[in-house]
Amino acid sequence: MTTPHGNEMDSTEPVVRFENVGMRYGAGTEVLSDISFDLEPGAFRFLVGPSGAGKSSLLRLMYLAQRPSRGLITLFGHDTATLPRTEMPLLRRRVGVVFQDFRLLDHLSALDNVALPLRVAGVSESQVRAHASELLEWVGLADHLDARPEVLSGGEQQRVAIARAVINRPNVLLADEPTGNVDDRIAVRLMYLFEELNKLGTTVVIATHNQSLVSRFRHDILMLQDGRLIVPGRTRGTAA
């Protein structure tokens, strides 16, 4: 797989740093409490924990969709609390996100959905089509380039969303249950895609309930329980 080069980064500092972070929605109780961890460039983490533990909320903080109620979050060396709003889009472009609800554009084909980040970045149309077609082939959708989301199954839409998230080789990739709607064969193939992207330098965080993937692929884990980070250490899985 070939992809356009991402932004150059200082390899001496974490791409993401959380320091005693808490988060609440409105006036409710905290859904995340006292979260502290670093993600170094090129890290690969599984984010695990039971439903309601706060995994999606943690991802929302990481891609600047939500601000913490307390604590410090640093993204690419920038304090997100003091970051001017005008600079946020530039940081967000360095983060690829796979959402649980896919967020595809209904009026665009699979190829055009995947191509969108490259077109926004001003990449030449010949490169755009070549990269988008290659990624759709990689995720098993070579015969669906012109299909719109409405005619695709949930699993197919998910794969289009994943291809779109990785096409511009982001500095950080955040994926919320990216294998939740695909069979085991496709799930493993998608994991190999994430691993290949990681080998090219992208920091990857995958929130998942799929314990078989966590045990099959040897990567570090972040474990949440009741809004607290209880395992920021090493995975106990075995090699593939």
mmCIF file of N, CA, C and O in Angstrom, residues 199-240:
data_model
loop_
_atom_site.group_PDB
_atom_site.id
_atom_site.type_symbol
_atom_site.label_atom_id
_atom_site.label_comp_id
_atom_site.label_asym_id
_atom_site.label_seq_id
_atom_site.Cartn_x
_atom_site.Cartn_y
_atom_site.Cartn_z
ATOM 1 N N LYS A 199 3.632 1.171 10.829
ATOM 2 C CA LYS A 199 5.046 1.004 10.458
ATOM 3 C C LYS A 199 5.569 2.203 9.682
ATOM 4 O O LYS A 199 6.774 2.474 9.684
ATOM 5 N N LEU A 200 4.658 2.924 9.021
ATOM 6 C CA LEU A 200 5.051 4.130 8.287
ATOM 7 C C LEU A 200 5.156 5.345 9.201
ATOM 8 O O LEU A 200 5.514 6.428 8.750
ATOM 9 N N GLY A 201 4.837 5.167 10.496
ATOM 10 C CA GLY A 201 5.030 6.245 11.457
ATOM 11 C C GLY A 201 3.781 6.779 12.126
ATOM 12 O O GLY A 201 3.881 7.622 13.024
ATOM 13 N N THR A 202 2.603 6.328 11.721
ATOM 14 C CA THR A 202 1.365 6.821 12.316
ATOM 15 C C THR A 202 1.138 6.210 13.695
ATOM 16 O O THR A 202 1.283 5.001 13.873
ATOM 17 N N THR A 203 0.791 7.045 14.657
ATOM 18 C CA THR A 203 0.388 6.578 15.979
ATOM 19 C C THR A 203 -1.064 6.129 15.903
ATOM 20 O O THR A 203 -1.924 6.871 15.422
ATOM 21 N N VAL A 204 -1.348 4.917 16.373
ATOM 22 C CA VAL A 204 -2.666 4.301 16.190
ATOM 23 C C VAL A 204 -3.288 3.980 17.552
ATOM 24 O O VAL A 204 -2.635 3.395 18.423
ATOM 25 N N VAL A 205 -4.563 4.358 17.712
ATOM 26 C CA VAL A 205 -5.341 3.984 18.895
ATOM 27 C C VAL A 205 -6.640 3.368 18.410
ATOM 28 O O VAL A 205 -7.411 4.007 17.687
ATOM 29 N N ILE A 206 -6.887 2.117 18.809
ATOM 30 C CA ILE A 206 -8.084 1.403 18.383
ATOM 31 C C ILE A 206 -8.905 1.021 19.608
ATOM 32 O O ILE A 206 -8.462 0.231 20.447
ATOM 33 N N ALA A 207 -10.100 1.599 19.718
ATOM 34 C CA ALA A 207 -11.033 1.201 20.772
ATOM 35 C C ALA A 207 -11.794 -0.027 20.294
ATOM 36 O O ALA A 207 -12.351 -0.025 19.197
ATOM 37 N N THR A 208 -11.797 -1.077 21.099
ATOM 38 C CA THR A 208 -12.409 -2.319 20.637
ATOM 39 C C THR A 208 -12.906 -3.168 21.800
ATOM 40 O O THR A 208 -12.361 -3.119 22.912
ATOM 41 N N HIS A 209 -13.964 -3.948 21.509
ATOM 42 C CA HIS A 209 -14.425 -4.998 22.413
ATOM 43 C C HIS A 209 -13.945 -6.370 21.951
ATOM 44 O O HIS A 209 -14.217 -7.380 22.609
ATOM 45 N N ASN A 210 -13.266 -6.426 20.814
ATOM 46 C CA ASN A 210 -12.873 -7.696 20.208
ATOM 47 C C ASN A 210 -11.617 -8.239 20.889
ATOM 48 O O ASN A 210 -10.493 -7.922 20.509
ATOM 49 N N GLN A 211 -11.815 -9.073 21.904
ATOM 50 C CA GLN A 211 -10.685 -9.579 22.670
ATOM 51 C C GLN A 211 -9.809 -10.532 21.855
ATOM 52 O O GLN A 211 -8.619 -10.677 22.134
ATOM 53 N N SER A 212 -10.385 -11.188 20.839
ATOM 54 C CA SER A 212 -9.563 -12.072 20.028
ATOM 55 C C SER A 212 -8.511 -11.282 19.239
ATOM 56 O O SER A 212 -7.379 -11.747 19.066
ATOM 57 N N LEU A 213 -8.875 -10.072 18.773
ATOM 58 C CA LEU A 213 -7.883 -9.234 18.090
ATOM 59 C C LEU A 213 -6.833 -8.729 19.069
ATOM 60 O O LEU A 213 -5.634 -8.699 18.753
ATOM 61 N N VAL A 214 -7.270 -8.347 20.266
ATOM 62 C CA VAL A 214 -6.327 -7.856 21.266
ATOM 63 C C VAL A 214 -5.309 -8.938 21.630
ATOM 64 O O VAL A 214 -4.119 -8.669 21.792
ATOM 65 N N SER A 215 -5.778 -10.190 21.719
ATOM 66 C CA SER A 215 -4.885 -11.284 22.097
ATOM 67 C C SER A 215 -4.032 -11.758 20.929
ATOM 68 O O SER A 215 -2.940 -12.286 21.123
ATOM 69 N N ARG A 216 -4.519 -11.564 19.701
ATOM 70 C CA ARG A 216 -3.767 -12.042 18.531
ATOM 71 C C ARG A 216 -2.629 -11.103 18.139
ATOM 72 O O ARG A 216 -1.564 -11.552 17.724
ATOM 73 N N PHE A 217 -2.856 -9.787 18.286
ATOM 74 C CA PHE A 217 -1.868 -8.803 17.858
ATOM 75 C C PHE A 217 -1.169 -8.214 19.077
ATOM 76 O O PHE A 217 -1.814 -7.772 20.018
ATOM 77 N N ARG A 218 0.151 -8.222 19.034
ATOM 78 C CA ARG A 218 0.951 -7.821 20.200
ATOM 79 C C ARG A 218 1.133 -6.304 20.220
ATOM 80 O O ARG A 218 2.052 -5.763 19.598
ATOM 81 N N HIS A 219 0.223 -5.631 20.934
ATOM 82 C CA HIS A 219 0.320 -4.185 21.079
ATOM 83 C C HIS A 219 -0.014 -3.797 22.512
ATOM 84 O O HIS A 219 -0.683 -4.542 23.239
ATOM 85 N N ASP A 220 0.454 -2.615 22.912
ATOM 86 C CA ASP A 220 0.165 -2.114 24.242
ATOM 87 C C ASP A 220 -1.328 -1.839 24.391
ATOM 88 O O ASP A 220 -2.035 -1.658 23.401
ATOM 89 N N ILE A 221 -1.784 -1.789 25.638
ATOM 90 C CA ILE A 221 -3.193 -1.514 25.889
ATOM 91 C C ILE A 221 -3.355 -0.343 26.845
ATOM 92 O O ILE A 221 -2.507 -0.074 27.692
ATOM 93 N N LEU A 222 -4.457 0.370 26.658
ATOM 94 C CA LEU A 222 -4.977 1.331 27.616
ATOM 95 C C LEU A 222 -6.327 0.778 28.049
ATOM 96 O O LEU A 222 -7.205 0.576 27.221
ATOM 97 N N MET A 223 -6.498 0.511 29.340
ATOM 98 C CA MET A 223 -7.743 -0.077 29.827
ATOM 99 C C MET A 223 -8.480 0.918 30.708
ATOM 100 O O MET A 223 -7.916 1.435 31.679
ATOM 101 N N LEU A 224 -9.732 1.174 30.345
ATOM 102 C CA LEU A 224 -10.592 2.047 31.130
ATOM 103 C C LEU A 224 -11.629 1.228 31.893
ATOM 104 O O LEU A 224 -12.140 0.237 31.385
ATOM 105 N N GLN A 225 -11.923 1.682 33.099
ATOM 106 C CA GLN A 225 -13.017 1.097 33.868
ATOM 107 C C GLN A 225 -13.634 2.201 34.709
ATOM 108 O O GLN A 225 -12.924 2.890 35.457
ATOM 109 N N ASP A 226 -14.942 2.400 34.558
ATOM 110 C CA ASP A 226 -15.665 3.434 35.307
ATOM 111 C C ASP A 226 -14.995 4.794 35.162
ATOM 112 O O ASP A 226 -14.891 5.565 36.132
ATOM 113 N N GLY A 227 -14.534 5.105 33.937
ATOM 114 C CA GLY A 227 -13.977 6.419 33.671
ATOM 115 C C GLY A 227 -12.559 6.632 34.133
ATOM 116 O O GLY A 227 -12.039 7.752 34.061
ATOM 117 N N ARG A 228 -11.907 5.584 34.599
ATOM 118 C CA ARG A 228 -10.523 5.707 35.071
ATOM 119 C C ARG A 228 -9.611 4.770 34.286
ATOM 120 O O ARG A 228 -10.017 3.672 33.903
ATOM 121 N N LEU A 229 -8.386 5.237 34.083
ATOM 122 C CA LEU A 229 -7.394 4.432 33.389
ATOM 123 C C LEU A 229 -6.753 3.506 34.402
ATOM 124 O O LEU A 229 -6.022 3.944 35.297
ATOM 125 N N ILE A 230 -7.025 2.206 34.280
ATOM 126 C CA ILE A 230 -6.523 1.271 35.287
ATOM 127 C C ILE A 230 -5.352 0.448 34.780
ATOM 128 O O ILE A 230 -4.611 -0.120 35.570
ATOM 129 N N VAL A 231 -5.181 0.348 33.455
ATOM 130 C CA VAL A 231 -4.029 -0.375 32.901
ATOM 131 C C VAL A 231 -3.435 0.465 31.775
ATOM 132 O O VAL A 231 -3.913 0.423 30.647
ATOM 133 N N PRO A 232 -2.374 1.232 32.080
ATOM 134 C CA PRO A 232 -1.691 1.953 31.013
ATOM 135 C C PRO A 232 -0.468 1.208 30.507
ATOM 136 O O PRO A 232 0.386 1.771 29.849
ATOM 137 N N GLY A 233 -0.387 -0.116 30.805
ATOM 138 C CA GLY A 233 0.843 -0.863 30.548
ATOM 139 C C GLY A 233 0.821 -1.699 29.308
ATOM 140 O O GLY A 233 0.226 -1.343 28.303
ATOM 141 N N ARG A 234 1.472 -2.857 29.354
ATOM 142 C CA ARG A 234 1.720 -3.687 28.177
ATOM 143 C C ARG A 234 0.633 -4.708 27.973
ATOM 144 O O ARG A 234 0.024 -5.210 28.911
ATOM 145 N N THR A 235 0.415 -5.052 26.706
ATOM 146 C CA THR A 235 -0.570 -6.063 26.377
ATOM 147 C C THR A 235 -0.103 -7.439 26.847
ATOM 148 O O THR A 235 1.081 -7.729 26.899
ATOM 149 N N ARG A 236 -1.074 -8.262 27.194
ATOM 150 C CA ARG A 236 -0.764 -9.643 27.577
ATOM 151 C C ARG A 236 -1.033 -10.606 26.439
ATOM 152 O O ARG A 236 -1.078 -11.815 26.636
ATOM 153 N N GLY A 237 -1.227 -10.081 25.228
ATOM 154 C CA GLY A 237 -1.542 -10.921 24.088
ATOM 155 C C GLY A 237 -0.326 -11.642 23.551
ATOM 156 O O GLY A 237 0.799 -11.433 23.983
ATOM 157 N N THR A 238 -0.572 -12.490 22.592
ATOM 158 C CA THR A 238 0.498 -13.238 21.928
ATOM 159 C C THR A 238 0.614 -12.773 20.494
ATOM 160 O O THR A 238 -0.286 -12.165 19.928
ATOM 161 N N ALA A 239 1.722 -13.079 19.893
ATOM 162 C CA ALA A 239 1.961 -12.648 18.518
ATOM 163 C C ALA A 239 1.018 -13.357 17.561
ATOM 164 O O ALA A 239 0.559 -14.457 17.816
ATOM 165 N N ALA A 240 0.774 -12.682 16.439
ATOM 166 C CA ALA A 240 -0.097 -13.286 15.422
ATOM 167 C C ALA A 240 0.561 -14.498 14.819
ATOM 168 O O ALA A 240 1.775 -14.563 14.729
#
